[in-house]
mmCIF file of C-alpha atoms in Angstrom:
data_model
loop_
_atom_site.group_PDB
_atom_site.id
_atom_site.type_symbol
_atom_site.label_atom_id
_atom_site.label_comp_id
_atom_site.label_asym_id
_atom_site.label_seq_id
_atom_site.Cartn_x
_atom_site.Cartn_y
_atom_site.Cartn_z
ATOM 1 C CA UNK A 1 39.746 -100.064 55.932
ATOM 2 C CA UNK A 2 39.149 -98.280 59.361
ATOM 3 C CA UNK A 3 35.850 -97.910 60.102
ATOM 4 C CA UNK A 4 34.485 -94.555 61.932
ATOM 5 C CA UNK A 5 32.168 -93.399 64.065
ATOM 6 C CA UNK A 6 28.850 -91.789 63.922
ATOM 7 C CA UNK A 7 27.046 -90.866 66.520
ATOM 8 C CA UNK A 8 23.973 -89.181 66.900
ATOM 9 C CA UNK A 9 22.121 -86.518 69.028
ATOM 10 C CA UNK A 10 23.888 -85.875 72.685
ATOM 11 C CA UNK A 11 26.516 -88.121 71.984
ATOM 12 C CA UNK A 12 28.116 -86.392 68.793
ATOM 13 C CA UNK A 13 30.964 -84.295 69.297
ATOM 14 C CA UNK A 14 31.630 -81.094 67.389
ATOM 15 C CA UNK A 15 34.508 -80.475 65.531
ATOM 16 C CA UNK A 16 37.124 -77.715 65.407
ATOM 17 C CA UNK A 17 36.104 -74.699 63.264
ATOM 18 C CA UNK A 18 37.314 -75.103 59.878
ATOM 19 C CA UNK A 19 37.211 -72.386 57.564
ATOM 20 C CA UNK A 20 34.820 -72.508 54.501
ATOM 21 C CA UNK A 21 33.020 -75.462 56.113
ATOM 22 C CA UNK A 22 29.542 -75.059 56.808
ATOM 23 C CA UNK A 23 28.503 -75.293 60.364
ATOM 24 C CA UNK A 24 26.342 -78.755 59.820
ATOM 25 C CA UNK A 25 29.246 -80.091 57.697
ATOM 26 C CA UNK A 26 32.197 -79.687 60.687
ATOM 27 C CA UNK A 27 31.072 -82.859 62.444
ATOM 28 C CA UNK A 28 30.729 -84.847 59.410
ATOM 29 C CA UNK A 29 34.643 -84.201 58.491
ATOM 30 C CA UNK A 30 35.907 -84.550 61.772
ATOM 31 C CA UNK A 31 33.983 -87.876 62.033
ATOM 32 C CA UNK A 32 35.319 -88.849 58.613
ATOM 33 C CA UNK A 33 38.875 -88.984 60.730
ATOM 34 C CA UNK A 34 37.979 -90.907 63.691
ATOM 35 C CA UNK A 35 39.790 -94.523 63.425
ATOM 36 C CA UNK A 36 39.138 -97.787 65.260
ATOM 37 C CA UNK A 37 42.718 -96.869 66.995
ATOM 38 C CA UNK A 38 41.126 -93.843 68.355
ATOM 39 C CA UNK A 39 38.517 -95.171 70.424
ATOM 40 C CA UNK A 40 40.187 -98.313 71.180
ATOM 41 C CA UNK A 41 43.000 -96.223 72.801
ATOM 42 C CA UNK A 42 40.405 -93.957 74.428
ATOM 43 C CA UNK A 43 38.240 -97.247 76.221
ATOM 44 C CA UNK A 44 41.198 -98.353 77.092
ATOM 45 C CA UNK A 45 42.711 -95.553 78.811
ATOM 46 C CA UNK A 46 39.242 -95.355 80.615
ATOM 47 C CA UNK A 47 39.324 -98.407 81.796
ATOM 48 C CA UNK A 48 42.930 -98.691 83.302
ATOM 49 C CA UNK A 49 42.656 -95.068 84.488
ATOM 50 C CA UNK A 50 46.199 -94.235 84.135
ATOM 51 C CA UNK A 51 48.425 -93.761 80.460
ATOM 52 C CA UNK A 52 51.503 -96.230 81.681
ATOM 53 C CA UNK A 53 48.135 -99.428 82.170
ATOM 54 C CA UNK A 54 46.964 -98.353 79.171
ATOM 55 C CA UNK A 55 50.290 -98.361 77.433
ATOM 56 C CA UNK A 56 51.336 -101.435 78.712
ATOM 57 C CA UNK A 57 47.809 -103.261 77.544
ATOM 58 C CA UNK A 58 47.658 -102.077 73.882
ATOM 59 C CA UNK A 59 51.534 -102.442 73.799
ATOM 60 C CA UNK A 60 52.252 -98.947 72.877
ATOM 61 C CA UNK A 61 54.739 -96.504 74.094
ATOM 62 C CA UNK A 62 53.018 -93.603 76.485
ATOM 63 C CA UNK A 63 53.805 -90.816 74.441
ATOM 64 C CA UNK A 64 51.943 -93.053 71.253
ATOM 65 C CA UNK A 65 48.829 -93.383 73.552
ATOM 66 C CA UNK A 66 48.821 -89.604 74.173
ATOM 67 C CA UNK A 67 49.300 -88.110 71.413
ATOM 68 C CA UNK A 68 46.486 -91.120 69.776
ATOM 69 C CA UNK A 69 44.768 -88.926 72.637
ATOM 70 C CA UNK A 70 44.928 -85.848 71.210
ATOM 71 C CA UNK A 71 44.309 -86.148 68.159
ATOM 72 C CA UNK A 72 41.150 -87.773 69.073
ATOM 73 C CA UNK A 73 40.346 -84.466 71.170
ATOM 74 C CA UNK A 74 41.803 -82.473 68.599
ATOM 75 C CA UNK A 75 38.838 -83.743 66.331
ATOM 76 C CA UNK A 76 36.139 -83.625 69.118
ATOM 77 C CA UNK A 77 37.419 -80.065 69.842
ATOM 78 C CA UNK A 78 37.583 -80.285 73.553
ATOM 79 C CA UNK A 79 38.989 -82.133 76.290
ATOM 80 C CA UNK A 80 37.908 -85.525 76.863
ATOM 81 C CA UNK A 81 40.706 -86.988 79.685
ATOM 82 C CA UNK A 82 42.355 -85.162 82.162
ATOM 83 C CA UNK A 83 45.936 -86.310 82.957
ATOM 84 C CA UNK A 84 47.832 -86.252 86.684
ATOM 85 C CA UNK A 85 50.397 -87.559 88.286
ATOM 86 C CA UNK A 86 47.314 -89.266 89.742
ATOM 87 C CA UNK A 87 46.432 -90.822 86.879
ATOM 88 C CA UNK A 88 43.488 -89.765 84.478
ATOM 89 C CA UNK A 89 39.643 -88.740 84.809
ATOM 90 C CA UNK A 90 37.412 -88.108 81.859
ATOM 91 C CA UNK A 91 35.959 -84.865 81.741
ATOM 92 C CA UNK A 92 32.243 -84.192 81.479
ATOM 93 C CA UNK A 93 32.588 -84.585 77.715
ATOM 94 C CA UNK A 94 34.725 -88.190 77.919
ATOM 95 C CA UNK A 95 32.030 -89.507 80.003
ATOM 96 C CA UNK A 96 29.571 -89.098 77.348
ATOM 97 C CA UNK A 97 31.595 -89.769 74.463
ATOM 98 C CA UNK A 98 32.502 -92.946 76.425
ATOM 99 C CA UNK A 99 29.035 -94.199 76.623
ATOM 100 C CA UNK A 100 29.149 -94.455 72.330
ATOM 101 C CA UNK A 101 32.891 -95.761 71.787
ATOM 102 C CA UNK A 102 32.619 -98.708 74.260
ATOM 103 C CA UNK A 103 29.369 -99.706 72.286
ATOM 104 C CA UNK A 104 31.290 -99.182 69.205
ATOM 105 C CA UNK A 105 34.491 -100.942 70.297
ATOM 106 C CA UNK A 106 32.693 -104.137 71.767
ATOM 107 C CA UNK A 107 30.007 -104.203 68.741
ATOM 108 C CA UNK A 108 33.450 -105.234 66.266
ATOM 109 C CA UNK A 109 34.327 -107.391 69.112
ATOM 110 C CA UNK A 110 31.678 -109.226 68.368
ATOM 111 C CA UNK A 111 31.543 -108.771 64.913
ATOM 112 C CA UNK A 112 35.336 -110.239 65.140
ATOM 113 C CA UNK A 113 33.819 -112.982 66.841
ATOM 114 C CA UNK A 114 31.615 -113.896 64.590
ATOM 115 C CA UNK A 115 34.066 -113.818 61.435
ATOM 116 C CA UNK A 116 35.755 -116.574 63.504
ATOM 117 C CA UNK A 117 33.661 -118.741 64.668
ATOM 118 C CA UNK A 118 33.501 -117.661 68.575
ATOM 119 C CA UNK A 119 30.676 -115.550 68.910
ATOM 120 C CA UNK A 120 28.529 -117.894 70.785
ATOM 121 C CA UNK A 121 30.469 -118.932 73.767
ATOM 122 C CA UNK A 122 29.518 -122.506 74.983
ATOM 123 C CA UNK A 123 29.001 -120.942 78.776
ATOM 124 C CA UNK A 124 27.432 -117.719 79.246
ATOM 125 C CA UNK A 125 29.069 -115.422 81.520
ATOM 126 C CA UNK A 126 27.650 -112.658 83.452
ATOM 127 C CA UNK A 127 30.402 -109.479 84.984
ATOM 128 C CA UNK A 128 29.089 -108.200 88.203
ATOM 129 C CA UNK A 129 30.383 -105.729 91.123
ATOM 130 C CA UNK A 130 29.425 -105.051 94.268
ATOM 131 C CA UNK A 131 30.566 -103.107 97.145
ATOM 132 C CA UNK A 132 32.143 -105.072 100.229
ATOM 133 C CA UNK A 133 29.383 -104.658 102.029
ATOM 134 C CA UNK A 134 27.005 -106.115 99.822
ATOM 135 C CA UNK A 135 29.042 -108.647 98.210
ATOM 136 C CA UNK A 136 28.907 -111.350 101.461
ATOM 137 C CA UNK A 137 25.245 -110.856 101.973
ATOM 138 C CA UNK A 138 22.676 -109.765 98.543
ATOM 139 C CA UNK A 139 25.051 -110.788 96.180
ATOM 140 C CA UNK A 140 26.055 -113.791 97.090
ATOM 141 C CA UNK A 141 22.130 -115.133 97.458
ATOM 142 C CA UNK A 142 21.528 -113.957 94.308
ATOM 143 C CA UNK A 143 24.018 -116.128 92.431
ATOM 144 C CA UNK A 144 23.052 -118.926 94.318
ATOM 145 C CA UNK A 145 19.119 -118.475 92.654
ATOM 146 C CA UNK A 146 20.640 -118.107 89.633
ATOM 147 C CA UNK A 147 22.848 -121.218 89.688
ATOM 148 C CA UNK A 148 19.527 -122.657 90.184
ATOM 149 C CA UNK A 149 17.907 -121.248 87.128
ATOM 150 C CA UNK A 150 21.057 -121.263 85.070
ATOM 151 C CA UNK A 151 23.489 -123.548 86.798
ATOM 152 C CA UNK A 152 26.062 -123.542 83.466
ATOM 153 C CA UNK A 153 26.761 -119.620 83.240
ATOM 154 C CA UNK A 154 29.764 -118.090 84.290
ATOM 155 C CA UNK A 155 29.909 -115.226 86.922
ATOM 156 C CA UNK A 156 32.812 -113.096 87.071
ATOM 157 C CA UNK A 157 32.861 -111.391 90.697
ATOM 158 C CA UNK A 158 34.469 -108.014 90.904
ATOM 159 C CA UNK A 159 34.652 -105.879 94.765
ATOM 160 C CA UNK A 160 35.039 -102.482 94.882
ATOM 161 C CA UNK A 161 33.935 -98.741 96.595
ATOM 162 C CA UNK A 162 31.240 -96.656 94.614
ATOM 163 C CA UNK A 163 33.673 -95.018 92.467
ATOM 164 C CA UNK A 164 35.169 -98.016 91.225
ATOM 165 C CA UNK A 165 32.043 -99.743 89.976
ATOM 166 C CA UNK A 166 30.711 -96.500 88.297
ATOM 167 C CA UNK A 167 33.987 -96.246 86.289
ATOM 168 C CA UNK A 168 33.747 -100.148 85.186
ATOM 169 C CA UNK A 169 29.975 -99.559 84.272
ATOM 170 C CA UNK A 170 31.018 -96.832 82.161
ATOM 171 C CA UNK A 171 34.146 -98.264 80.321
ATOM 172 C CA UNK A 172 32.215 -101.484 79.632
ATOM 173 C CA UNK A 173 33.434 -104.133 82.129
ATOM 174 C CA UNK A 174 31.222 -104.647 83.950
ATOM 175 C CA UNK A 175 27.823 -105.812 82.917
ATOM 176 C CA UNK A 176 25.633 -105.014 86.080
ATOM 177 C CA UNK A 177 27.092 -104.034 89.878
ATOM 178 C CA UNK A 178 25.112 -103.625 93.249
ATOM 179 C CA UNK A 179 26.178 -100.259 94.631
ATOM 180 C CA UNK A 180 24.971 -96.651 95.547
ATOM 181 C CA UNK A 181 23.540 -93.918 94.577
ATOM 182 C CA UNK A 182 26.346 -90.996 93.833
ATOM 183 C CA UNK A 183 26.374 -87.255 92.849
ATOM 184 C CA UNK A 184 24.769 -87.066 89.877
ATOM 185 C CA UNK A 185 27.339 -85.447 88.109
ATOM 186 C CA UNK A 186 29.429 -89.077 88.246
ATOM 187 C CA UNK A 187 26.149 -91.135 87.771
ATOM 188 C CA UNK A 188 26.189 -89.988 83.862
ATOM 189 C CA UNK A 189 25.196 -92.874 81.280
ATOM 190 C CA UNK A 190 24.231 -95.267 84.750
ATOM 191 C CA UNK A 191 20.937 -95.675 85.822
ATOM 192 C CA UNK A 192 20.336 -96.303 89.454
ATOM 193 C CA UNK A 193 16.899 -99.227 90.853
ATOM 194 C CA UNK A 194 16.413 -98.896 95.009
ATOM 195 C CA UNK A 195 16.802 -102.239 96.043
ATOM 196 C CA UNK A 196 16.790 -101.714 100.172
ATOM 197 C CA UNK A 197 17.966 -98.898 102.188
ATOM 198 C CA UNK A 198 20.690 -100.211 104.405
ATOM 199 C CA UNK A 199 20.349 -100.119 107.947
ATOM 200 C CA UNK A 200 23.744 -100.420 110.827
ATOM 201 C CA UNK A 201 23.786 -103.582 113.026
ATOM 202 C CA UNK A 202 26.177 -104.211 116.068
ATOM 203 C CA UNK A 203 27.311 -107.781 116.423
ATOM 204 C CA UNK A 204 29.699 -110.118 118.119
ATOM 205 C CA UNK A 205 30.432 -113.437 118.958
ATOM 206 C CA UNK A 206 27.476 -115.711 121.153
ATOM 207 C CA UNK A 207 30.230 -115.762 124.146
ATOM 208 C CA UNK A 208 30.511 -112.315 123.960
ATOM 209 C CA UNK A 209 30.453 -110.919 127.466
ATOM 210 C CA UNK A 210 27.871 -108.337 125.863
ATOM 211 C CA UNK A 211 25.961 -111.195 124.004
ATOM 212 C CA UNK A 212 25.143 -113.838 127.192
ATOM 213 C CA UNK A 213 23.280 -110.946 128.435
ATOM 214 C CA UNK A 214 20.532 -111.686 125.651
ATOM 215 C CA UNK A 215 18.219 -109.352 124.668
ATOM 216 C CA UNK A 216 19.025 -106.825 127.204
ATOM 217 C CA UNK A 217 18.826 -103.169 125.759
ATOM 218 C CA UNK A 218 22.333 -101.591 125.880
ATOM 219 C CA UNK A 219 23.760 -98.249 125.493
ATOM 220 C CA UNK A 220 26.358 -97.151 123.218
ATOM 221 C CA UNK A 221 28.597 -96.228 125.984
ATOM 222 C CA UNK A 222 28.651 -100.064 126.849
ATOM 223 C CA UNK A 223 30.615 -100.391 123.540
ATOM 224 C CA UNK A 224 33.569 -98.481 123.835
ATOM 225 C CA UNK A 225 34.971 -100.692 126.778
ATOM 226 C CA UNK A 226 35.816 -103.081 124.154
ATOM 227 C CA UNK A 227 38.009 -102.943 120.699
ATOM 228 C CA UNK A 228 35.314 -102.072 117.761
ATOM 229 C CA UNK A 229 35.560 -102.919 114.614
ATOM 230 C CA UNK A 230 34.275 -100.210 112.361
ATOM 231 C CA UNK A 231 34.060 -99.878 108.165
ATOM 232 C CA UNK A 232 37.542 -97.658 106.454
ATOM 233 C CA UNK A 233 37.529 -93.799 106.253
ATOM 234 C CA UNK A 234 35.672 -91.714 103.956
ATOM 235 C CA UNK A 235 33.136 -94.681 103.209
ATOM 236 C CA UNK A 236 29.130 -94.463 103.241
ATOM 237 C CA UNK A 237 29.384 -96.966 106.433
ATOM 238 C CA UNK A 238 31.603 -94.978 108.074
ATOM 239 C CA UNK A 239 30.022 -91.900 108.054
ATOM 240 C CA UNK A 240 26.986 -93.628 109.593
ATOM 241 C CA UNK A 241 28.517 -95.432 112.496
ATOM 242 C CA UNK A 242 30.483 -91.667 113.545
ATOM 243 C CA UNK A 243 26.877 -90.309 113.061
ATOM 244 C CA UNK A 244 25.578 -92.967 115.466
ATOM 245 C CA UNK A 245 28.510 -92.308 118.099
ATOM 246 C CA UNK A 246 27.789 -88.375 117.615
ATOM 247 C CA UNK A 247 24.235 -88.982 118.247
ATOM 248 C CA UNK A 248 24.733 -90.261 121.663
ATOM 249 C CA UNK A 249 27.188 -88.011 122.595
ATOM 250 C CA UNK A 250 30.084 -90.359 122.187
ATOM 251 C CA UNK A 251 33.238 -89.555 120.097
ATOM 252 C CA UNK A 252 34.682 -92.853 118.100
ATOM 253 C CA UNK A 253 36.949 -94.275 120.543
ATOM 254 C CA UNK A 254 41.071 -94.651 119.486
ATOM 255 C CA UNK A 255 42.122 -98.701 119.104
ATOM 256 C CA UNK A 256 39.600 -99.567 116.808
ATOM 257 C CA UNK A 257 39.984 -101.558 113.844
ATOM 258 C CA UNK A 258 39.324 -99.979 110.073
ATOM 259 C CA UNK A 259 38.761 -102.353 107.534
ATOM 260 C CA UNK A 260 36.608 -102.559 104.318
ATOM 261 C CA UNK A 261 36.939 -106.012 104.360
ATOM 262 C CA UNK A 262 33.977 -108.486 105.449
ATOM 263 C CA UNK A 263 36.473 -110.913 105.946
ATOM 264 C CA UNK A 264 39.004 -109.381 107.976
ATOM 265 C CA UNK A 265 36.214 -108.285 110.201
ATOM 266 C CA UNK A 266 34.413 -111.782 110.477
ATOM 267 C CA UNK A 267 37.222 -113.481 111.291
ATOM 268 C CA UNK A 268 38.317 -111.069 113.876
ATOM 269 C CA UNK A 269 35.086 -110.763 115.686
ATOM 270 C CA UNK A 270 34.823 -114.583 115.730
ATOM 271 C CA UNK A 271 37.831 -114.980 117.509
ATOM 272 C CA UNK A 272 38.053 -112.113 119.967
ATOM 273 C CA UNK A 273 36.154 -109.723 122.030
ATOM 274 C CA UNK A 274 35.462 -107.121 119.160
ATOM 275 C CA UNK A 275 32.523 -105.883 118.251
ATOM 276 C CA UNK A 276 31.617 -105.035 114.967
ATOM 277 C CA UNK A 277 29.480 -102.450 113.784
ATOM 278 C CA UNK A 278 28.662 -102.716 110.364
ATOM 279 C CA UNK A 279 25.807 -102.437 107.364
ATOM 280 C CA UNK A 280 23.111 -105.108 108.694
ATOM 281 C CA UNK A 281 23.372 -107.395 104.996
ATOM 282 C CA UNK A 282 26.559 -108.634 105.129
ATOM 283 C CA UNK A 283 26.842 -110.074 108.308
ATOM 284 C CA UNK A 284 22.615 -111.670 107.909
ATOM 285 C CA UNK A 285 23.861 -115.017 107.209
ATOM 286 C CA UNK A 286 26.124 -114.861 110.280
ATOM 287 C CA UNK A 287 23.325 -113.883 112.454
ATOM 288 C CA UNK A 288 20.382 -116.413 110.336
ATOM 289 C CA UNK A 289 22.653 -119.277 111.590
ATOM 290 C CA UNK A 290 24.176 -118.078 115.055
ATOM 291 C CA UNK A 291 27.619 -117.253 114.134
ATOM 292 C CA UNK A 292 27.283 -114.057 115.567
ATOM 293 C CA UNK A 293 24.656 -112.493 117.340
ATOM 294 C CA UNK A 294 23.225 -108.788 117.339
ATOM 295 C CA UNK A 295 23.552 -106.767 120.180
ATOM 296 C CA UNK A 296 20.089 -104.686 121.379
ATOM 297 C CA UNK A 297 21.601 -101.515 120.270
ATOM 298 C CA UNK A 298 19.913 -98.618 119.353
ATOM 299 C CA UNK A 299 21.259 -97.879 115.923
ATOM 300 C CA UNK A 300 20.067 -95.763 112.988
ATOM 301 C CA UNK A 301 17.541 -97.556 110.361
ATOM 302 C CA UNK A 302 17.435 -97.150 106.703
ATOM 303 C CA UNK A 303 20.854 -95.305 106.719
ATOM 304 C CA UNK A 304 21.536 -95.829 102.941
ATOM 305 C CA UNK A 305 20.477 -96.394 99.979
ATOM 306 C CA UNK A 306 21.319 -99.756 97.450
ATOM 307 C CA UNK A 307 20.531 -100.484 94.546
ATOM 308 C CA UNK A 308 20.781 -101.829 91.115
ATOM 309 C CA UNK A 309 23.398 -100.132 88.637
ATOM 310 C CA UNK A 310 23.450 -100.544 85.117
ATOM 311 C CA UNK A 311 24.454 -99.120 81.937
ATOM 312 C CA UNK A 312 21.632 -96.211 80.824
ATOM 313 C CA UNK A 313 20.672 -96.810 77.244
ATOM 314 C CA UNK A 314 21.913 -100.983 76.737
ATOM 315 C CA UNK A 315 19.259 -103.656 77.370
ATOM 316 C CA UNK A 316 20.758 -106.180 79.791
ATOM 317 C CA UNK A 317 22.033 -109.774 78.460
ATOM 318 C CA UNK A 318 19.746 -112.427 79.117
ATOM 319 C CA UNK A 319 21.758 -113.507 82.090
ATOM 320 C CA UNK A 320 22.256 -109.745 83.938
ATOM 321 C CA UNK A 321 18.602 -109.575 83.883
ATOM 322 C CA UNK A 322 18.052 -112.890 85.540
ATOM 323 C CA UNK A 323 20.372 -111.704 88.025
ATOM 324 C CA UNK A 324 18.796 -108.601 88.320
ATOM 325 C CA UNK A 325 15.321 -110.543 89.087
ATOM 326 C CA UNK A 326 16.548 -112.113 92.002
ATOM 327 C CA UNK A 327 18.381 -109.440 93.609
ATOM 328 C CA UNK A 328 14.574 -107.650 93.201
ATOM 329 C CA UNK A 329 13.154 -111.200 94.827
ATOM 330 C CA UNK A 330 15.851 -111.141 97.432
ATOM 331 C CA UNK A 331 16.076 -107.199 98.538
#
């Protein structure tokens, strides 16, 4: 027998007018007709983000996952996912719904689990995300305290931009990420703990010809007569270090390298003249150990804002709160 789903106050979905129904009757009959293959089909598609993943996962033809798709909207009577050549985005009404099927979908996951015999896995594991910039720095601190404190659990790292760990929140997998804050509009069923507010630092390597001048104060203008190394387009970092430039008057020079990767931009500043200009956590170990040295700089503090993000509404497992402790104890 399928089961179906219930939910309750924001999260229920009203059904298509039916004639001779009463109104507080509707959502009981379209619920009556929601299957295990609708939501699975509809976290699924979530999570993948396009219709030929999600095909290809829960080995179904396209056309069987949309038109599982719309039926499923058919009896929430309204759109839930909108489809593009780009893929698909859930629409103000999937993103709620989506809160309630994943905790329906992984609750008989684990009731699966426990009809045979592998509910309790031997090794916990914890899912967490992060953002490039915080995954070399915060992050990886954090695990280290809690291999301390739980040196058997597994941690599954995932790296990706804001978007990406706000759409794994949602669909489920992901159990806790380090990120920022977003529009609120796309920060629906996440909440959202300060941790620090980031702050820009401009380093090199100690035989820098900018570095074996020590602590001497220099000006911006002293960085453009070497190749920079600056964080990707349309990022949070980005927008910061073209702020700084614009502040003192100076465009972003051309020749620079645009990465979002921590270790593309290590490796290159270790072995060359660049200078990197980056969020100040990632490269703190670097600079705690004289790998690379900031340059006196006048940059921008407290630029932006990072925090915890979790799932609004589900208590954290044992283990993602232990995390969560010592990236408080570490921020």
């Amino acid at each position: 027998m399928q089961p179906s789903l219930q939910p309750t106050g924001r999260g229920a979905l009203p059904s298509p007018p039916s004639r001779g129904v009463p109104e507080d009757a509707r959502g009981s009959v379209a619920l009556s007709r929601i299957r295990l293959r609708h939501l699975t089909c509809f976290v699924v598609v979530a999570q993948e983000r396009t219709l030929a993943r999600a095909a290809a996962r829960l080995h179904l033809s396209q056309p069987a996952v949309s038109k599982t798709l719309a039926e499923l909207e058919e009896l929430a009577g309204r759109r839930l996912v909108e489809r593009s050549r780009a893929g698909t985005q859930l629409t103000p009404a999937g993103e709620e719904f989506l809160r309630y099927a994943v905790d329906v979908t992984q609750a008989l996951e684990s009731a699966a689990a426990v009809l045979t015999g592998a509910a309790v896995p031997i090794a916990p594991t914890i899912r967490v995300a992060a953002l490039p910039t915080v995954a070399g720095g915060l992050l990886v601190e954090a695990i280290a305290r809690l291999r301390e404190r739980r040196p058997h659990a597994g941690v599954s790292v995932r790296i990706g931009d804001n978007p990406e760990l706000l759409a794994g929140l949602k669909a489920g997998e992901i159990d806790v990420a380090v990120g920022r804050m977003a529009e609120p509009a796309t920060m629906q069923g996440v909440s959202f703990e300060l941790l620090y507010a980031e702050s820009l630092a401009v380093v090199t390597r100690p035989q820098h010809p900018l570095a074996v001048a020590g602590d001497k104060p220099l000006s911006p203008l002293a960085l453009v007569d070497y190749p920079l190394v600056v964080p990707g387009p349309g990022t949070a970092p980005r927008h910061d270090v073209e702020g700084f430039f614009a502040a003192h008057g100076v465009a972003l020079p051309p020749g620079r390298t645009e990465t979002q990767s921590v270790a593309v931009a290590r490796a290159l500043t270790l072995i060359s003249d660049a200078v990197w200009i980056t969020p100040r956590h990632p490269v703190q170990l670097d600079i705690d150990r004289r790998w690379l040295r900031p340059l006196n700089v006048p940059v921008p503090g407290n630029a932006e804002p990072v925090g915890i993000l979790s799932r609004s509404g589900t208590p954290p497992s044992e283990l993602a709160g232990q995390l969560m402790d010592a990236l408080r104890e570490l921020a």
